[in-house]
Short mmCIF file of N, CA, C and O in Angstrom, two decimals:
data_model
loop_
_atom_site.label_atom_id
_atom_site.label_comp_id
_atom_site.label_asym_id
_atom_site.label_seq_id
_atom_site.Cartn_x
_atom_site.Cartn_y
_atom_site.Cartn_z
N MET A 1 0.83 -1.18 0.00
CA MET A 1 0.00 0.00 0.00
C MET A 1 0.88 1.25 0.00
O MET A 1 0.62 2.18 -0.77
N LEU A 2 1.89 1.29 0.88
CA LEU A 2 2.75 2.47 0.91
C LEU A 2 3.52 2.64 -0.38
O LEU A 2 3.75 3.77 -0.83
N ASP A 3 3.91 1.54 -1.02
CA ASP A 3 4.58 1.63 -2.32
C ASP A 3 3.67 2.29 -3.36
O ASP A 3 4.13 3.08 -4.18
N ASP A 4 2.38 1.96 -3.32
CA ASP A 4 1.42 2.57 -4.24
C ASP A 4 1.30 4.07 -3.99
O ASP A 4 1.19 4.86 -4.93
N LEU A 5 1.32 4.48 -2.73
CA LEU A 5 1.25 5.91 -2.41
C LEU A 5 2.54 6.62 -2.85
O LEU A 5 2.49 7.70 -3.43
N ARG A 6 3.68 6.01 -2.55
CA ARG A 6 4.98 6.61 -2.92
C ARG A 6 5.11 6.78 -4.44
O ARG A 6 5.56 7.81 -4.92
N SER A 7 4.73 5.73 -5.17
CA SER A 7 4.93 5.72 -6.62
C SER A 7 3.95 6.61 -7.36
O SER A 7 4.17 6.94 -8.52
N GLY A 8 2.85 6.98 -6.71
CA GLY A 8 1.83 7.78 -7.37
C GLY A 8 0.72 6.94 -8.00
O GLY A 8 -0.20 7.49 -8.60
N ARG A 9 0.82 5.61 -7.90
CA ARG A 9 -0.26 4.76 -8.43
C ARG A 9 -1.57 5.05 -7.71
O ARG A 9 -2.64 4.90 -8.28
N LYS A 10 -1.46 5.44 -6.43
CA LYS A 10 -2.63 5.80 -5.64
C LYS A 10 -2.33 7.07 -4.86
O LYS A 10 -1.19 7.33 -4.49
N ASP A 11 -3.38 7.86 -4.61
CA ASP A 11 -3.26 9.03 -3.74
C ASP A 11 -3.85 8.76 -2.37
O ASP A 11 -3.61 9.51 -1.43
N GLU A 12 -4.67 7.71 -2.30
CA GLU A 12 -5.26 7.35 -1.01
C GLU A 12 -5.58 5.86 -1.02
O GLU A 12 -5.72 5.24 -2.07
N ASP A 13 -5.71 5.32 0.18
CA ASP A 13 -6.10 3.92 0.34
C ASP A 13 -6.83 3.80 1.67
O ASP A 13 -6.68 4.65 2.55
N GLU A 14 -7.63 2.77 1.81
CA GLU A 14 -8.40 2.60 3.04
C GLU A 14 -8.76 1.14 3.23
O GLU A 14 -8.73 0.34 2.29
N PHE A 15 -9.05 0.80 4.49
CA PHE A 15 -9.59 -0.52 4.79
C PHE A 15 -10.42 -0.43 6.06
O PHE A 15 -10.26 0.49 6.86
N TRP A 16 -11.34 -1.38 6.21
CA TRP A 16 -12.24 -1.42 7.36
C TRP A 16 -11.69 -2.34 8.44
O TRP A 16 -11.13 -3.38 8.13
N ILE A 17 -11.89 -1.94 9.67
CA ILE A 17 -11.65 -2.79 10.83
C ILE A 17 -13.02 -3.00 11.45
O ILE A 17 -13.64 -2.05 11.93
N ASP A 18 -13.51 -4.22 11.39
CA ASP A 18 -14.88 -4.50 11.83
C ASP A 18 -14.86 -5.72 12.73
O ASP A 18 -14.74 -6.85 12.26
N GLY A 19 -14.95 -5.51 14.02
CA GLY A 19 -14.96 -6.62 14.95
C GLY A 19 -14.73 -6.14 16.37
O GLY A 19 -14.36 -5.00 16.62
N LEU A 20 -14.95 -7.04 17.31
CA LEU A 20 -14.79 -6.75 18.74
C LEU A 20 -15.60 -5.53 19.18
O LEU A 20 -15.18 -4.74 20.00
N GLY A 21 -16.77 -5.34 18.55
CA GLY A 21 -17.66 -4.27 18.96
C GLY A 21 -17.35 -2.91 18.37
O GLY A 21 -17.94 -1.91 18.77
N VAL A 22 -16.40 -2.82 17.43
CA VAL A 22 -16.09 -1.54 16.80
C VAL A 22 -16.13 -1.68 15.29
O VAL A 22 -15.95 -2.76 14.74
N LYS A 23 -16.39 -0.57 14.63
CA LYS A 23 -16.33 -0.51 13.18
C LYS A 23 -15.58 0.77 12.82
O LYS A 23 -16.07 1.88 13.03
N LEU A 24 -14.35 0.60 12.32
CA LEU A 24 -13.47 1.72 12.02
C LEU A 24 -13.08 1.71 10.55
O LEU A 24 -12.88 0.65 9.96
N LEU A 25 -12.96 2.89 9.99
CA LEU A 25 -12.41 3.04 8.65
C LEU A 25 -11.02 3.64 8.80
O LEU A 25 -10.87 4.73 9.35
N ASN A 26 -10.00 2.92 8.36
CA ASN A 26 -8.62 3.36 8.45
C ASN A 26 -8.22 3.90 7.07
O ASN A 26 -8.22 3.16 6.10
N ARG A 27 -7.90 5.20 6.99
CA ARG A 27 -7.58 5.83 5.71
C ARG A 27 -6.15 6.35 5.70
O ARG A 27 -5.63 6.80 6.72
N PHE A 28 -5.55 6.30 4.52
CA PHE A 28 -4.19 6.80 4.31
C PHE A 28 -4.22 7.74 3.11
O PHE A 28 -4.75 7.39 2.06
N LEU A 29 -3.64 8.93 3.27
CA LEU A 29 -3.58 9.91 2.19
C LEU A 29 -2.12 10.25 1.92
O LEU A 29 -1.36 10.55 2.85
N ALA A 30 -1.72 10.23 0.64
CA ALA A 30 -0.36 10.62 0.28
C ALA A 30 -0.22 12.14 0.42
O ALA A 30 -1.13 12.89 0.09
N VAL A 31 0.92 12.57 0.92
CA VAL A 31 1.24 13.99 1.01
C VAL A 31 2.37 14.25 0.01
O VAL A 31 3.40 13.59 0.05
N ARG A 32 2.14 15.19 -0.90
CA ARG A 32 3.12 15.51 -1.93
C ARG A 32 3.38 17.02 -1.95
O ARG A 32 2.51 17.80 -1.57
N ASP A 33 4.59 17.39 -2.40
CA ASP A 33 4.88 18.81 -2.53
C ASP A 33 4.26 19.34 -3.83
O ASP A 33 3.61 18.58 -4.57
N GLU A 34 4.46 20.62 -4.11
CA GLU A 34 3.83 21.22 -5.29
C GLU A 34 4.34 20.64 -6.61
O GLU A 34 3.68 20.76 -7.64
N CYS A 35 5.48 19.96 -6.58
CA CYS A 35 6.01 19.29 -7.79
C CYS A 35 5.55 17.84 -7.88
O CYS A 35 5.88 17.15 -8.85
N GLY A 36 4.83 17.35 -6.89
CA GLY A 36 4.33 15.99 -6.90
C GLY A 36 5.23 14.99 -6.20
O GLY A 36 4.94 13.80 -6.19
N LYS A 37 6.34 15.47 -5.60
CA LYS A 37 7.25 14.58 -4.89
C LYS A 37 6.59 14.09 -3.60
O LYS A 37 6.03 14.86 -2.83
N TYR A 38 6.67 12.78 -3.39
CA TYR A 38 6.07 12.16 -2.21
C TYR A 38 6.82 12.60 -0.95
O TYR A 38 8.04 12.51 -0.88
N LEU A 39 6.11 13.10 0.03
CA LEU A 39 6.70 13.54 1.30
C LEU A 39 6.37 12.60 2.45
O LEU A 39 7.09 12.55 3.43
N GLY A 40 5.29 11.87 2.34
CA GLY A 40 4.85 10.97 3.40
C GLY A 40 3.37 10.71 3.27
O GLY A 40 2.77 10.96 2.23
N CYS A 41 2.78 10.23 4.35
CA CYS A 41 1.33 9.99 4.31
C CYS A 41 0.71 10.37 5.65
O CYS A 41 1.38 10.45 6.67
N ILE A 42 -0.56 10.63 5.57
CA ILE A 42 -1.38 10.90 6.75
C ILE A 42 -2.30 9.71 6.93
O ILE A 42 -2.94 9.25 5.97
N GLU A 43 -2.36 9.19 8.14
CA GLU A 43 -3.27 8.09 8.46
C GLU A 43 -4.28 8.61 9.46
O GLU A 43 -3.93 9.33 10.40
N TYR A 44 -5.54 8.28 9.25
CA TYR A 44 -6.55 8.63 10.23
C TYR A 44 -7.63 7.56 10.29
O TYR A 44 -7.83 6.81 9.35
N LEU A 45 -8.28 7.50 11.44
CA LEU A 45 -9.34 6.53 11.69
C LEU A 45 -10.66 7.25 11.84
O LEU A 45 -10.74 8.28 12.52
N LEU A 46 -11.69 6.71 11.22
CA LEU A 46 -13.05 7.20 11.40
C LEU A 46 -13.83 6.11 12.12
O LEU A 46 -13.92 4.99 11.65
N ASP A 47 -14.37 6.45 13.28
CA ASP A 47 -15.09 5.47 14.10
C ASP A 47 -16.58 5.55 13.78
O ASP A 47 -17.23 6.55 14.08
N PHE A 48 -17.09 4.51 13.16
CA PHE A 48 -18.50 4.45 12.78
C PHE A 48 -19.34 3.71 13.83
O PHE A 48 -20.53 3.56 13.66
N THR A 49 -18.72 3.26 14.91
CA THR A 49 -19.41 2.47 15.93
C THR A 49 -20.59 3.23 16.51
O THR A 49 -21.73 2.74 16.51
N ALA A 50 -20.36 4.45 17.00
CA ALA A 50 -21.43 5.23 17.61
C ALA A 50 -22.47 5.64 16.58
O ALA A 50 -23.67 5.67 16.88
N LEU A 51 -22.03 5.94 15.37
CA LEU A 51 -22.96 6.34 14.31
C LEU A 51 -23.93 5.22 13.98
O LEU A 51 -25.13 5.45 13.83
N GLU A 52 -23.43 3.99 13.89
CA GLU A 52 -24.31 2.85 13.61
C GLU A 52 -25.26 2.59 14.78
O GLU A 52 -26.43 2.27 14.56
N ALA A 53 -24.79 2.75 16.01
CA ALA A 53 -25.66 2.58 17.17
C ALA A 53 -26.78 3.62 17.16
O ALA A 53 -27.94 3.31 17.44
N LEU A 54 -26.44 4.85 16.80
CA LEU A 54 -27.44 5.91 16.72
C LEU A 54 -28.46 5.61 15.62
O LEU A 54 -29.66 5.78 15.83
N ALA A 55 -28.00 5.14 14.49
CA ALA A 55 -28.92 4.79 13.39
C ALA A 55 -29.86 3.67 13.81
O ALA A 55 -31.06 3.72 13.51
N ARG A 56 -29.34 2.67 14.51
CA ARG A 56 -30.20 1.57 14.99
C ARG A 56 -31.23 2.09 16.00
O ARG A 56 -32.40 1.72 15.96
N ALA A 57 -30.79 2.97 16.90
CA ALA A 57 -31.70 3.52 17.90
C ALA A 57 -32.81 4.33 17.23
O ALA A 57 -33.98 4.24 17.63
N LYS A 58 -32.46 5.11 16.22
CA LYS A 58 -33.48 5.90 15.51
C LYS A 58 -34.45 4.97 14.80
O LYS A 58 -35.65 5.22 14.79
N GLN A 59 -33.93 3.91 14.20
CA GLN A 59 -34.78 2.97 13.49
C GLN A 59 -35.74 2.30 14.48
O GLN A 59 -36.93 2.17 14.21
N ASP A 60 -35.23 1.90 15.63
CA ASP A 60 -36.07 1.27 16.65
C ASP A 60 -37.11 2.26 17.18
O ASP A 60 -38.26 1.90 17.41
N ALA A 61 -36.72 3.52 17.35
CA ALA A 61 -37.67 4.53 17.83
C ALA A 61 -38.79 4.74 16.83
O ALA A 61 -39.95 4.89 17.20
N HIS A 62 -38.45 4.74 15.55
CA HIS A 62 -39.46 4.92 14.51
C HIS A 62 -40.47 3.77 14.54
O HIS A 62 -41.67 3.98 14.43
N ARG A 63 -39.99 2.55 14.73
CA ARG A 63 -40.89 1.41 14.82
C ARG A 63 -41.82 1.55 16.01
O ARG A 63 -42.99 1.25 15.94
N PHE A 64 -41.28 2.01 17.15
CA PHE A 64 -42.09 2.19 18.35
C PHE A 64 -43.17 3.24 18.12
O PHE A 64 -44.34 3.02 18.43
N VAL A 65 -42.80 4.37 17.54
CA VAL A 65 -43.77 5.43 17.28
C VAL A 65 -44.82 4.96 16.29
O VAL A 65 -46.00 5.22 16.46
N SER A 66 -44.39 4.23 15.26
CA SER A 66 -45.34 3.74 14.26
C SER A 66 -46.37 2.80 14.89
O SER A 66 -47.54 2.85 14.57
N LYS A 67 -45.93 1.95 15.81
CA LYS A 67 -46.85 1.03 16.49
C LYS A 67 -47.85 1.80 17.35
O LYS A 67 -49.01 1.44 17.45
N GLN A 68 -47.40 2.89 17.97
CA GLN A 68 -48.28 3.70 18.79
C GLN A 68 -49.39 4.34 17.96
O GLN A 68 -50.48 4.53 18.44
N HIS A 69 -49.09 4.67 16.71
CA HIS A 69 -50.07 5.29 15.83
C HIS A 69 -50.93 4.25 15.12
O HIS A 69 -51.85 4.60 14.38
N GLY A 70 -50.59 2.97 15.28
CA GLY A 70 -51.39 1.92 14.69
C GLY A 70 -51.10 1.63 13.22
O GLY A 70 -51.79 0.86 12.59
N SER A 71 -50.07 2.27 12.67
CA SER A 71 -49.74 2.04 11.27
C SER A 71 -48.22 1.93 11.12
O SER A 71 -47.50 2.78 11.64
N PRO A 72 -47.74 0.94 10.42
CA PRO A 72 -46.29 0.79 10.25
C PRO A 72 -45.66 1.90 9.41
O PRO A 72 -44.49 2.09 9.44
N THR A 73 -46.47 2.68 8.70
CA THR A 73 -45.93 3.75 7.86
C THR A 73 -46.30 5.13 8.39
O THR A 73 -46.14 6.11 7.71
N ALA A 74 -46.86 5.19 9.59
CA ALA A 74 -47.28 6.49 10.12
C ALA A 74 -46.09 7.40 10.32
O ALA A 74 -45.04 6.99 10.77
N ASP A 75 -46.25 8.66 9.96
CA ASP A 75 -45.21 9.67 10.15
C ASP A 75 -45.31 10.20 11.57
O ASP A 75 -46.34 10.73 11.96
N PRO A 76 -44.24 10.08 12.39
CA PRO A 76 -44.31 10.47 13.80
C PRO A 76 -44.35 11.97 14.02
O PRO A 76 -44.49 12.41 15.13
N ARG A 77 -44.25 12.79 12.96
CA ARG A 77 -44.29 14.26 13.14
C ARG A 77 -45.65 14.69 13.38
O ARG A 77 -46.55 15.06 13.33
#
């Protein structure tokens, strides 16, 4: 992967870490000077664990509200 960033074949690369109760996106970005010379890379992690939990909670809340209104498609607003 780093060879691809150094050579210019890629400007970025990423992979998922999914397990042990976490879901992370690990990203790598090539850093180049104004002439395109490779200087290094930046690595960062995006944690989707809390985001997915929030999405599930919202989905569950919508089902609860829909049941209260007596219709599975009822708009809770």
